[in-house]
mmCIF file of N, CA and C in Angstrom:
data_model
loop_
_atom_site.group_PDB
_atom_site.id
_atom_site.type_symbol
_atom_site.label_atom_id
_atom_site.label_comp_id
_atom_site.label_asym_id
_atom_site.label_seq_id
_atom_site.Cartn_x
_atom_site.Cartn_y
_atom_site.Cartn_z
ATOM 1 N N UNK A 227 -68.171 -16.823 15.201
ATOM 2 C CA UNK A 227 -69.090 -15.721 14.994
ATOM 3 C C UNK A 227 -70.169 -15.719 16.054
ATOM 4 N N UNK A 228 -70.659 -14.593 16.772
ATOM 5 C CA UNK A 228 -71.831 -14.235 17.164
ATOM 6 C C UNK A 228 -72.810 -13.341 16.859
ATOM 7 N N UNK A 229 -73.870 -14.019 16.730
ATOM 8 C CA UNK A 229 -74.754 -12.937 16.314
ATOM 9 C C UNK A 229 -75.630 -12.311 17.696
ATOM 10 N N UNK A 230 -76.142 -10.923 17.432
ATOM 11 C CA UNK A 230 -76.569 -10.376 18.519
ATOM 12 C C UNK A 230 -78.153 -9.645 17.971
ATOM 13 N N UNK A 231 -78.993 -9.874 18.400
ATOM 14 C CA UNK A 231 -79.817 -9.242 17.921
ATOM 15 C C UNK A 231 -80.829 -8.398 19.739
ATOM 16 N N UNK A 232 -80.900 -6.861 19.582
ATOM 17 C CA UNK A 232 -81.862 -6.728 20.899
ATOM 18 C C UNK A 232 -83.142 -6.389 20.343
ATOM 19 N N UNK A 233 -83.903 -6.120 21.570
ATOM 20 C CA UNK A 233 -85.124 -6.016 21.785
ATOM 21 C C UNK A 233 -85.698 -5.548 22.761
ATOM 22 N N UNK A 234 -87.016 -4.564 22.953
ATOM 23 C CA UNK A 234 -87.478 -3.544 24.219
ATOM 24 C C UNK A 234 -87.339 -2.629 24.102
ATOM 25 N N UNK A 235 -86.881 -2.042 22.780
ATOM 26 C CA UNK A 235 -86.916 -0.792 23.281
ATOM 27 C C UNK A 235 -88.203 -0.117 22.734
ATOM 28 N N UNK A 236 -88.368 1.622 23.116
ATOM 29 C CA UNK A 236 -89.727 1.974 22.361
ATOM 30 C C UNK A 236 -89.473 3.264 22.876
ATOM 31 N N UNK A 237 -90.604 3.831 22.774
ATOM 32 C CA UNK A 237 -91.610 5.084 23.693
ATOM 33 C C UNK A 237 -91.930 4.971 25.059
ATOM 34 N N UNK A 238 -90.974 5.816 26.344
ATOM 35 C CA UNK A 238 -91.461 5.768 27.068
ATOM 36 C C UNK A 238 -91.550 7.377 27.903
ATOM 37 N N UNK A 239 -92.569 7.629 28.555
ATOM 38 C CA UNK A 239 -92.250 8.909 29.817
ATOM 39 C C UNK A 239 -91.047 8.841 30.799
ATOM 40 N N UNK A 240 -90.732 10.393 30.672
ATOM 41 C CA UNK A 240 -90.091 10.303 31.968
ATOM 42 C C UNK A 240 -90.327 9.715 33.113
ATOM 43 N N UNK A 241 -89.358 9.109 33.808
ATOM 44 C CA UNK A 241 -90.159 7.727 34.781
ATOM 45 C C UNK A 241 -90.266 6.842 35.200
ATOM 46 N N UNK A 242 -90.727 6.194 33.530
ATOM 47 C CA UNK A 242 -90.941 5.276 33.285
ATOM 48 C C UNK A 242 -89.711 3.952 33.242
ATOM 49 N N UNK A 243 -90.603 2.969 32.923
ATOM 50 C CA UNK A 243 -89.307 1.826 32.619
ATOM 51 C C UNK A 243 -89.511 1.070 31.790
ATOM 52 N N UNK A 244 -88.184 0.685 31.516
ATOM 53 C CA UNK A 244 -88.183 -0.554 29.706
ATOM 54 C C UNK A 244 -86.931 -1.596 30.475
ATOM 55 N N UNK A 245 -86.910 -2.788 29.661
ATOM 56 C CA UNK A 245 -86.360 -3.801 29.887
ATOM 57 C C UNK A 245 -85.700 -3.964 28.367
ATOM 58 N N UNK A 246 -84.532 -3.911 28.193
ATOM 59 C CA UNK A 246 -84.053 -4.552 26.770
ATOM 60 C C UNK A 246 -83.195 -5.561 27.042
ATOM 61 N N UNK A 247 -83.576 -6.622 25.640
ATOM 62 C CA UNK A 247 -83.018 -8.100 25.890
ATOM 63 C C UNK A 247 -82.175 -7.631 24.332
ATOM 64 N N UNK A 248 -81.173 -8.820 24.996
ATOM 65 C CA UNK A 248 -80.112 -8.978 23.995
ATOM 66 C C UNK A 248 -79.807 -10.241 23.404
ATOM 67 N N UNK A 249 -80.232 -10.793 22.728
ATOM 68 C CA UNK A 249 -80.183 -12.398 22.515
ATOM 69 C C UNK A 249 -78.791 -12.972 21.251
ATOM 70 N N UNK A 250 -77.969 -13.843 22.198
ATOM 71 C CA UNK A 250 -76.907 -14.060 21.264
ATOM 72 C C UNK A 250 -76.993 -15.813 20.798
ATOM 73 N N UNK A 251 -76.909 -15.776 19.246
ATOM 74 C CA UNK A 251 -76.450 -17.283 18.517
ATOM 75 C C UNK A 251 -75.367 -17.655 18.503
ATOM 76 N N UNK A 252 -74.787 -18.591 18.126
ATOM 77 C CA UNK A 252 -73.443 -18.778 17.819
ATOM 78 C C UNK A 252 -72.555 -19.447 18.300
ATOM 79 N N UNK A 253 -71.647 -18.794 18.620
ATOM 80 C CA UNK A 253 -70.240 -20.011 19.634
ATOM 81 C C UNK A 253 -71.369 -19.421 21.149
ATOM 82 N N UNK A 254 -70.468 -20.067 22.063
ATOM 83 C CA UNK A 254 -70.851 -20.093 23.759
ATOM 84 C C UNK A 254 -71.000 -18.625 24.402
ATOM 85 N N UNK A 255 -72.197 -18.265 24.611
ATOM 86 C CA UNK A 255 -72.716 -16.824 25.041
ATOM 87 C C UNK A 255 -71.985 -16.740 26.181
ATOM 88 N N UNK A 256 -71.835 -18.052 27.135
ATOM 89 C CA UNK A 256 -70.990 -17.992 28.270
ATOM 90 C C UNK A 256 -69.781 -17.520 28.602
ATOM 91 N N UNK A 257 -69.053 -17.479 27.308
ATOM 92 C CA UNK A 257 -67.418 -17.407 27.420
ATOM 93 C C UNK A 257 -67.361 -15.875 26.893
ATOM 94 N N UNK A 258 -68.592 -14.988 26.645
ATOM 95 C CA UNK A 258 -68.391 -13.491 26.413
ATOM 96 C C UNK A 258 -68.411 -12.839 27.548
ATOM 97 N N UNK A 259 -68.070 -11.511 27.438
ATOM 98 C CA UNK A 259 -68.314 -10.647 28.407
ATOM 99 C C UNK A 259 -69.225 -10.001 27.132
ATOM 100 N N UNK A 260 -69.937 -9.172 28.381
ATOM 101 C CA UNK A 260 -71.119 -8.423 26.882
ATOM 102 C C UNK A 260 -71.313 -7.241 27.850
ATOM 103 N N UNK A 261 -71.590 -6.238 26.936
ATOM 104 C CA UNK A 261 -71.862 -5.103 27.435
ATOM 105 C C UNK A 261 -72.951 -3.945 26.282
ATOM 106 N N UNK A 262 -73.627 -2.864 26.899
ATOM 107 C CA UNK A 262 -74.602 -2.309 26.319
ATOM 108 C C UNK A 262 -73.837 -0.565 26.376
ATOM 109 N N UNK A 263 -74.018 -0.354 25.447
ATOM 110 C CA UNK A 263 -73.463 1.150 24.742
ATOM 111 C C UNK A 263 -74.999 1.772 24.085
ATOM 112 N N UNK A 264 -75.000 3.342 24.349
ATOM 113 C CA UNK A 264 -75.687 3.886 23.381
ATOM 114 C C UNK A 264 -75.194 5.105 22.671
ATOM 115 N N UNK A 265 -76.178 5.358 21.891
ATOM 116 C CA UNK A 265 -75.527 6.239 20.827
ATOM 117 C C UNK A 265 -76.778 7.360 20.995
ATOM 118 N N UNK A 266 -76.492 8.457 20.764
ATOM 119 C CA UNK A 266 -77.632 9.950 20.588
ATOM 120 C C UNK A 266 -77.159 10.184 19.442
ATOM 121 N N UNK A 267 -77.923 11.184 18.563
ATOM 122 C CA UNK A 267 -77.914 11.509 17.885
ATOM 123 C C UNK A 267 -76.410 12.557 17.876
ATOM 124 N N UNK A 268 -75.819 12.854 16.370
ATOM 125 C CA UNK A 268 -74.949 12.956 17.080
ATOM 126 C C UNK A 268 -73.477 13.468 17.834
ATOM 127 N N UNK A 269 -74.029 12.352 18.087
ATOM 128 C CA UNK A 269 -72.665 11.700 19.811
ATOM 129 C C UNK A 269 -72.312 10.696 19.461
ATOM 130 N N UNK A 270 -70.805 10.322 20.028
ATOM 131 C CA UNK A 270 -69.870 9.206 19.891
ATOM 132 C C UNK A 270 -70.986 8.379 20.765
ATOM 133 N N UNK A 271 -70.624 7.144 20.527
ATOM 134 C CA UNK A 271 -71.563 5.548 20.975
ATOM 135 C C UNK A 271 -70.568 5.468 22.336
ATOM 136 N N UNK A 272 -71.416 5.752 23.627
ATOM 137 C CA UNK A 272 -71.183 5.795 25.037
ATOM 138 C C UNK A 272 -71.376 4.502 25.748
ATOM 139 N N UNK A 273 -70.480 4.466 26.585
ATOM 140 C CA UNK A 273 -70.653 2.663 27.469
ATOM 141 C C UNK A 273 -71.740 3.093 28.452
ATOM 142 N N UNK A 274 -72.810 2.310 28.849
ATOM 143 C CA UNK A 274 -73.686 2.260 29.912
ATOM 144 C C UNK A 274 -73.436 1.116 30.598
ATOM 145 N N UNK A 275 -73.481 0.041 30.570
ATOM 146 C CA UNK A 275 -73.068 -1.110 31.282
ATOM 147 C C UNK A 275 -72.387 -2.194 31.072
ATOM 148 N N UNK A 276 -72.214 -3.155 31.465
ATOM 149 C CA UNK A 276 -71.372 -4.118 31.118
ATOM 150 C C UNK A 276 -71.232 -5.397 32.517
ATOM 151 N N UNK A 277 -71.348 -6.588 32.047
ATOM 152 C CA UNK A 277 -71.125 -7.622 32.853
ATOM 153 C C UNK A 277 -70.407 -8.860 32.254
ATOM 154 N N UNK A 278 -69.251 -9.323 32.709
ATOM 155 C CA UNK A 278 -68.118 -10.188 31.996
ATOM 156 C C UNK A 278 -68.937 -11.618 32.306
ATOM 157 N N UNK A 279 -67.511 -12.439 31.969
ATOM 158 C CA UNK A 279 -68.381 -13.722 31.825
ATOM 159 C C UNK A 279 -68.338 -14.449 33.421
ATOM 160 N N UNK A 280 -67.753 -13.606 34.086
ATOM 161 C CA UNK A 280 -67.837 -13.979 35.563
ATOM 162 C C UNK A 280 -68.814 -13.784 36.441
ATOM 163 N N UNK A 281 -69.696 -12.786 35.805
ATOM 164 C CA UNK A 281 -70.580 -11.513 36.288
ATOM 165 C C UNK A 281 -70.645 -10.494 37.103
ATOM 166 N N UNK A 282 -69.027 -10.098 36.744
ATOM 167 C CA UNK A 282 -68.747 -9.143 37.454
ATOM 168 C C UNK A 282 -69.432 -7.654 36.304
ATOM 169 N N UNK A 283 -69.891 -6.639 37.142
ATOM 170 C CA UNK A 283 -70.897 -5.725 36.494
ATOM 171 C C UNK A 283 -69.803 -4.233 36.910
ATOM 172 N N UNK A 284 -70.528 -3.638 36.111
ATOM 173 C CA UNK A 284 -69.506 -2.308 35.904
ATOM 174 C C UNK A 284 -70.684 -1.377 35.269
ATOM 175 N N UNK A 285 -70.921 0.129 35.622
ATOM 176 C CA UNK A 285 -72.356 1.087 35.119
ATOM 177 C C UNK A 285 -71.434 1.977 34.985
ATOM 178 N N UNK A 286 -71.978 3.354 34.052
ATOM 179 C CA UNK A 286 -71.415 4.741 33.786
ATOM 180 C C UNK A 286 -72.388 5.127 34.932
ATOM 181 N N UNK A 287 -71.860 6.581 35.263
ATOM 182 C CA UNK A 287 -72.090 6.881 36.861
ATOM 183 C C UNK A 287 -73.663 7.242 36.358
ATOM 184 N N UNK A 288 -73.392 7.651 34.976
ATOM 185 C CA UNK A 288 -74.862 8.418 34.781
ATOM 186 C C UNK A 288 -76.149 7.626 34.575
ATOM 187 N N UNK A 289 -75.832 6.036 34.945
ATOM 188 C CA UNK A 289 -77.282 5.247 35.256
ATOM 189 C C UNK A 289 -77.311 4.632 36.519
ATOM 190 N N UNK A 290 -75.894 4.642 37.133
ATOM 191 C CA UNK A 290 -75.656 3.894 38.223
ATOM 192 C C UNK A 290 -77.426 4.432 39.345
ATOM 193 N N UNK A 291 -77.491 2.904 39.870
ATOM 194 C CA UNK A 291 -79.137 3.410 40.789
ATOM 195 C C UNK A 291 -80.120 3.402 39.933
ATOM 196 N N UNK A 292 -79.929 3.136 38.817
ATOM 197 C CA UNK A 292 -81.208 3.092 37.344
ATOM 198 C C UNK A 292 -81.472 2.281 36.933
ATOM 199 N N UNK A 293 -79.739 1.741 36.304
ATOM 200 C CA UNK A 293 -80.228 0.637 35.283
ATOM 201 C C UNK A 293 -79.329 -0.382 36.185
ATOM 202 N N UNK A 294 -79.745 -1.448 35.689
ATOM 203 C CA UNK A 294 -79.231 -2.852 36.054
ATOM 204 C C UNK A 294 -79.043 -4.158 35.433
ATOM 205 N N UNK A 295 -78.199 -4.202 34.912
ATOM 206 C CA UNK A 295 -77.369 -5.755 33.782
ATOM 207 C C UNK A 295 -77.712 -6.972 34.022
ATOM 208 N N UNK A 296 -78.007 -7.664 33.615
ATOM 209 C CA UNK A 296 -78.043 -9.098 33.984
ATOM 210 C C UNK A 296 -78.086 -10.147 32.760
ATOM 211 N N UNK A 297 -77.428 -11.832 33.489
ATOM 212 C CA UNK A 297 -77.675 -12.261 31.938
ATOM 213 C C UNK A 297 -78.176 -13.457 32.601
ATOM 214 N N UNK A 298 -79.094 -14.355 31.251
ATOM 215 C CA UNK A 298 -79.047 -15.523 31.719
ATOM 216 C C UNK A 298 -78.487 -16.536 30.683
ATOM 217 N N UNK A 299 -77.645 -17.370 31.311
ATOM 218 C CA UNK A 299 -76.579 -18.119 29.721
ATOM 219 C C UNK A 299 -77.615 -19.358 29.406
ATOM 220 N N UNK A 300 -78.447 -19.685 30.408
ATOM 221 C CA UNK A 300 -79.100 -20.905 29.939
ATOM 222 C C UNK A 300 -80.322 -20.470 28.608
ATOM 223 N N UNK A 301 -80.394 -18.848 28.734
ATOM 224 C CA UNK A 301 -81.118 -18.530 27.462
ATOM 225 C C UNK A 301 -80.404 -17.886 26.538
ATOM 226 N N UNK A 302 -78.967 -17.903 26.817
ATOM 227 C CA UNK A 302 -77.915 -16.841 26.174
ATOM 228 C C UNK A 302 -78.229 -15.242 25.409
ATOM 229 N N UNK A 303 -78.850 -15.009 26.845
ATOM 230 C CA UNK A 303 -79.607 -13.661 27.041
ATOM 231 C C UNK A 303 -79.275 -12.560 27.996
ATOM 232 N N UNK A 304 -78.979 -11.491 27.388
ATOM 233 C CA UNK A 304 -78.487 -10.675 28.212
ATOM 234 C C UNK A 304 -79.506 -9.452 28.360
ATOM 235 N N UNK A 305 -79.708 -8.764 30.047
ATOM 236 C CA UNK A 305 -80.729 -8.069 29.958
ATOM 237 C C UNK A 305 -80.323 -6.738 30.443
ATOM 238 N N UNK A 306 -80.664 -5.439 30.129
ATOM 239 C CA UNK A 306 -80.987 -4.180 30.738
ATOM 240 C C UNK A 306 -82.239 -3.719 31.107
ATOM 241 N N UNK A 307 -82.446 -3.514 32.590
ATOM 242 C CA UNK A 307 -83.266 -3.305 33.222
ATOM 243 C C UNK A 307 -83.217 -1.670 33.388
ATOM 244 N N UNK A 308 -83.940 -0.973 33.175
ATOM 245 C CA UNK A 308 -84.014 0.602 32.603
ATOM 246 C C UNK A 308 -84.954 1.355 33.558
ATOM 247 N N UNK A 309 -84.710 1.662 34.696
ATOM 248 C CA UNK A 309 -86.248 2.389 35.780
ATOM 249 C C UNK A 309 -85.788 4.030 35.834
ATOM 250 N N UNK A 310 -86.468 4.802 35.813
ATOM 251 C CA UNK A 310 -86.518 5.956 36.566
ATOM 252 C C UNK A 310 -85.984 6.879 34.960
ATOM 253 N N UNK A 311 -86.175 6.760 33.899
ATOM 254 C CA UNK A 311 -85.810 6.905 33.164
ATOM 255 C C UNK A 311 -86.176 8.532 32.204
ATOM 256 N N UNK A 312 -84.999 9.133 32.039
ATOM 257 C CA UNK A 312 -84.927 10.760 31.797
ATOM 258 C C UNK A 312 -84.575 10.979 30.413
ATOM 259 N N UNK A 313 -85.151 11.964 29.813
ATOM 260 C CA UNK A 313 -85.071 12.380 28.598
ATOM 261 C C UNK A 313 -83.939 12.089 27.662
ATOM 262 N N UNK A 314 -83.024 12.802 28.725
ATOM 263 C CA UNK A 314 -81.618 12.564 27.972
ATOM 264 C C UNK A 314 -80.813 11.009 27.743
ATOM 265 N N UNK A 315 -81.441 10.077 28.242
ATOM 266 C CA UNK A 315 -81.738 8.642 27.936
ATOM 267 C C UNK A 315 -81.729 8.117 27.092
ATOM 268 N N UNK A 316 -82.956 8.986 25.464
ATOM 269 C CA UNK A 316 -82.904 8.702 24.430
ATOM 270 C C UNK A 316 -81.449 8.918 23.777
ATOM 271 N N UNK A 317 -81.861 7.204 22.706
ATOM 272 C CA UNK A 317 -80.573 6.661 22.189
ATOM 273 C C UNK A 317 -80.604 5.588 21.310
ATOM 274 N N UNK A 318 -80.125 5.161 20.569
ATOM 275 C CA UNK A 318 -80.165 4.141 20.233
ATOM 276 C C UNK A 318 -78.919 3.022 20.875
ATOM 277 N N UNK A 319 -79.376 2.027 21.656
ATOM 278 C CA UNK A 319 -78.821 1.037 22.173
ATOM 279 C C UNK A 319 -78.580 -0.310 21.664
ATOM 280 N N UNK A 320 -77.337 0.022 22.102
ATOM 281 C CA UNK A 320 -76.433 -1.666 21.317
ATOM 282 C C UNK A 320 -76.084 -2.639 22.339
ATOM 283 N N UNK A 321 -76.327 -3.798 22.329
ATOM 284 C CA UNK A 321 -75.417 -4.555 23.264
ATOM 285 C C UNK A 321 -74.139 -5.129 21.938
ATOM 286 N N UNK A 322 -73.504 -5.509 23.062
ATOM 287 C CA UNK A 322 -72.040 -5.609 22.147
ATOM 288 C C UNK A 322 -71.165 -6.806 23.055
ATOM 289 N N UNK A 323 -70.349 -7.962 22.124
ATOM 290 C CA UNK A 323 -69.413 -8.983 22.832
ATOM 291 C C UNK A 323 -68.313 -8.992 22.827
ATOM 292 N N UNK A 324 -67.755 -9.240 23.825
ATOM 293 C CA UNK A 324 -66.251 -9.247 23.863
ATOM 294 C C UNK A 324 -65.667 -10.408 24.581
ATOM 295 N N UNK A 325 -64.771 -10.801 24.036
ATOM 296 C CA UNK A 325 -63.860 -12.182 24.667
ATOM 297 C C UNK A 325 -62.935 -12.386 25.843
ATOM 298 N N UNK A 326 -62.738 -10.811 25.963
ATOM 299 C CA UNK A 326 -62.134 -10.063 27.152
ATOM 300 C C UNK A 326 -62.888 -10.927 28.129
ATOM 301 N N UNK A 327 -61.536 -11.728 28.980
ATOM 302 C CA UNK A 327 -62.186 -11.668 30.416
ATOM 303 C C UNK A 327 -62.760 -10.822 31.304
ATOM 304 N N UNK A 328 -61.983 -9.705 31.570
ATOM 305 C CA UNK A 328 -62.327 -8.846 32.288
ATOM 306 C C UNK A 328 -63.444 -7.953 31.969
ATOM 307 N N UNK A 329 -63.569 -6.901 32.816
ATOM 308 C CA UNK A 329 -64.471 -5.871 32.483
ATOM 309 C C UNK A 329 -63.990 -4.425 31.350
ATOM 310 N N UNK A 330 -64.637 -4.902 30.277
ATOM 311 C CA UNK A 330 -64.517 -3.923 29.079
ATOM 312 C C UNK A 330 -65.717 -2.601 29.175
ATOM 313 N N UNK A 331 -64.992 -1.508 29.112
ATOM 314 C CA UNK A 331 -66.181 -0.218 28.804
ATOM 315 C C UNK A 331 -65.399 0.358 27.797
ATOM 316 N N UNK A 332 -65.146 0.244 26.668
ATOM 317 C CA UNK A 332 -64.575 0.292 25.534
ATOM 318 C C UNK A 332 -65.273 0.337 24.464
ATOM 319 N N UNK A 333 -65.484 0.511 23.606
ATOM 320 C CA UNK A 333 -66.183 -0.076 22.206
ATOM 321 C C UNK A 333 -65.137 -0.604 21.504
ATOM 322 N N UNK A 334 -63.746 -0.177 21.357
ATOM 323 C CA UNK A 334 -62.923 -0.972 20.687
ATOM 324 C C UNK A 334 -62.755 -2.716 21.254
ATOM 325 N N UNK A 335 -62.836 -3.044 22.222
ATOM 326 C CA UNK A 335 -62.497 -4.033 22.639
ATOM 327 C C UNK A 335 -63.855 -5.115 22.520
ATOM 328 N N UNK A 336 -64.560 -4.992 21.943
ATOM 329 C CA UNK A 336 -65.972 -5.593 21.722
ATOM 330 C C UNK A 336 -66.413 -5.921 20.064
ATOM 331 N N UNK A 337 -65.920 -7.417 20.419
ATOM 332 C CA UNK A 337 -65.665 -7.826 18.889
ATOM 333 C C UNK A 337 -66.808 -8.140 18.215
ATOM 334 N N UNK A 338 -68.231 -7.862 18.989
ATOM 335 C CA UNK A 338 -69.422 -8.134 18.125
ATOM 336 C C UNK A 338 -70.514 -7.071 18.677
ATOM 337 N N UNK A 339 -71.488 -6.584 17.647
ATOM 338 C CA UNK A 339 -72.648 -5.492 17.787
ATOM 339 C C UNK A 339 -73.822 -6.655 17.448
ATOM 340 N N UNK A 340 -74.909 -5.508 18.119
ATOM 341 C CA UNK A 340 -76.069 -6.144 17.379
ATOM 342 C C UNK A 340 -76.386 -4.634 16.898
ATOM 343 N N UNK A 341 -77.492 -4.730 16.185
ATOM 344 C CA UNK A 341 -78.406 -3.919 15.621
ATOM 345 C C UNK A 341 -78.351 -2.410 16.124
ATOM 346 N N UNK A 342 -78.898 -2.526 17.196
ATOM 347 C CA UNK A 342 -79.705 -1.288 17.940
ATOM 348 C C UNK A 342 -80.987 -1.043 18.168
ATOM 349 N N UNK A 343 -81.238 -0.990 19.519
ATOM 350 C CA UNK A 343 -82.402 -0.827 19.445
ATOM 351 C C UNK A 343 -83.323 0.880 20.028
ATOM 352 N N UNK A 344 -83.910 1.263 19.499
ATOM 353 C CA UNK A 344 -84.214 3.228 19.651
ATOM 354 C C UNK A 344 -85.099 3.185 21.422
ATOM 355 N N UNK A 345 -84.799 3.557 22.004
ATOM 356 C CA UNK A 345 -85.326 3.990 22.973
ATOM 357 C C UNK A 345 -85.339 5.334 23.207
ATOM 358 N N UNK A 346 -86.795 6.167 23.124
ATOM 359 C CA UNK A 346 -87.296 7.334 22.900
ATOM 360 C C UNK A 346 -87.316 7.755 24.454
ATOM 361 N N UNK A 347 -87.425 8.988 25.155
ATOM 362 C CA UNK A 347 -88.276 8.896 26.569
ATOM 363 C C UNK A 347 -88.472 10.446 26.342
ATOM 364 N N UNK A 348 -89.929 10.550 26.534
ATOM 365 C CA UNK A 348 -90.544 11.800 26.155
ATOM 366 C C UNK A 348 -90.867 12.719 27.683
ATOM 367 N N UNK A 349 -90.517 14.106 27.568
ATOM 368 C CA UNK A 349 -90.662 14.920 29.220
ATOM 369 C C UNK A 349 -91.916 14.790 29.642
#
C-alpha cells in the first residue's frame, strides 16, 4: 500500500505561482513512477505531468514551459512547480502512483490517488 497525501494548493492570480507537494508513506516511493492529473469541474480527471522512477518526465502540451515535476526520494516527495499560471488552470489536483516502469499518462494505469488538492487562479 501507498499512501499519498498533497499539499500547496490555494488562491492564486493569473501569473502567479504555487508549488504542490505530494508526500508518499508506505512501500519504496522510489520504485513508483508518480504522476499529477487534474480534474475541473465537470471534466474527466486530465494528465498534466508525470515522472517515472528513472526520472524520465513527460507534460500535457497545455503546461509544457509552465509547470515542472520533480521528486525527491530521500523525502519521498514529489513536487509540481506551477509558474505563469491561467484561469483555466483551476482544478482540483491529484498526484497519483504507478508501478509502471515507464512513462504512464493514463489514470487507469496508476494504482494509487491521494486526496486532491483545489487550486483556484482568479483573472
Amino acid at each position: 500500500q501507498v499512501q499519498l497525501v498533497e499539499s500547496g494548493g490555494g488562491l492564486v492570480q493569473a501569473g502567479g505561482s504555487l508549488r504542490l507537494s505530494c508526500a508518499a508513506s508506505g512501500r519504496s516511493f522510489r520504485n513508483y513512477g508518480m504522476g499529477w492529473f487534474r480534474q475541473a469541474p465537470g471534466k474527466e480527471r486530465e494528465f498534466v505531468a508525470t515522472i517515472s522512477r528513472y526520472a524520465a518526465t513527460d507534460y500535457a502540451d497545455f503546461v509544457k514551459g509552465r509547470f515542472t515535476i520533480s521528486r525527491d526520494n530521500a523525502k519521498n516527495t514529489m513536487y509540481l512547480q506551477m509558474n505563469n499560471l491561467k484561469p483555466e488552470d483551476t482544478a482540483v489536483y491529484y498526484c497519483g502512483a504507478t508501478s509502471a516502469w515507464y512513462i504512464v499518462t493514463v489514470t487507469s494505469q496508476y494504482n494509487y490517488w491521494g486526496q486532491g488538492t483545489q487550486v483556484t487562479v482568479s483573472s
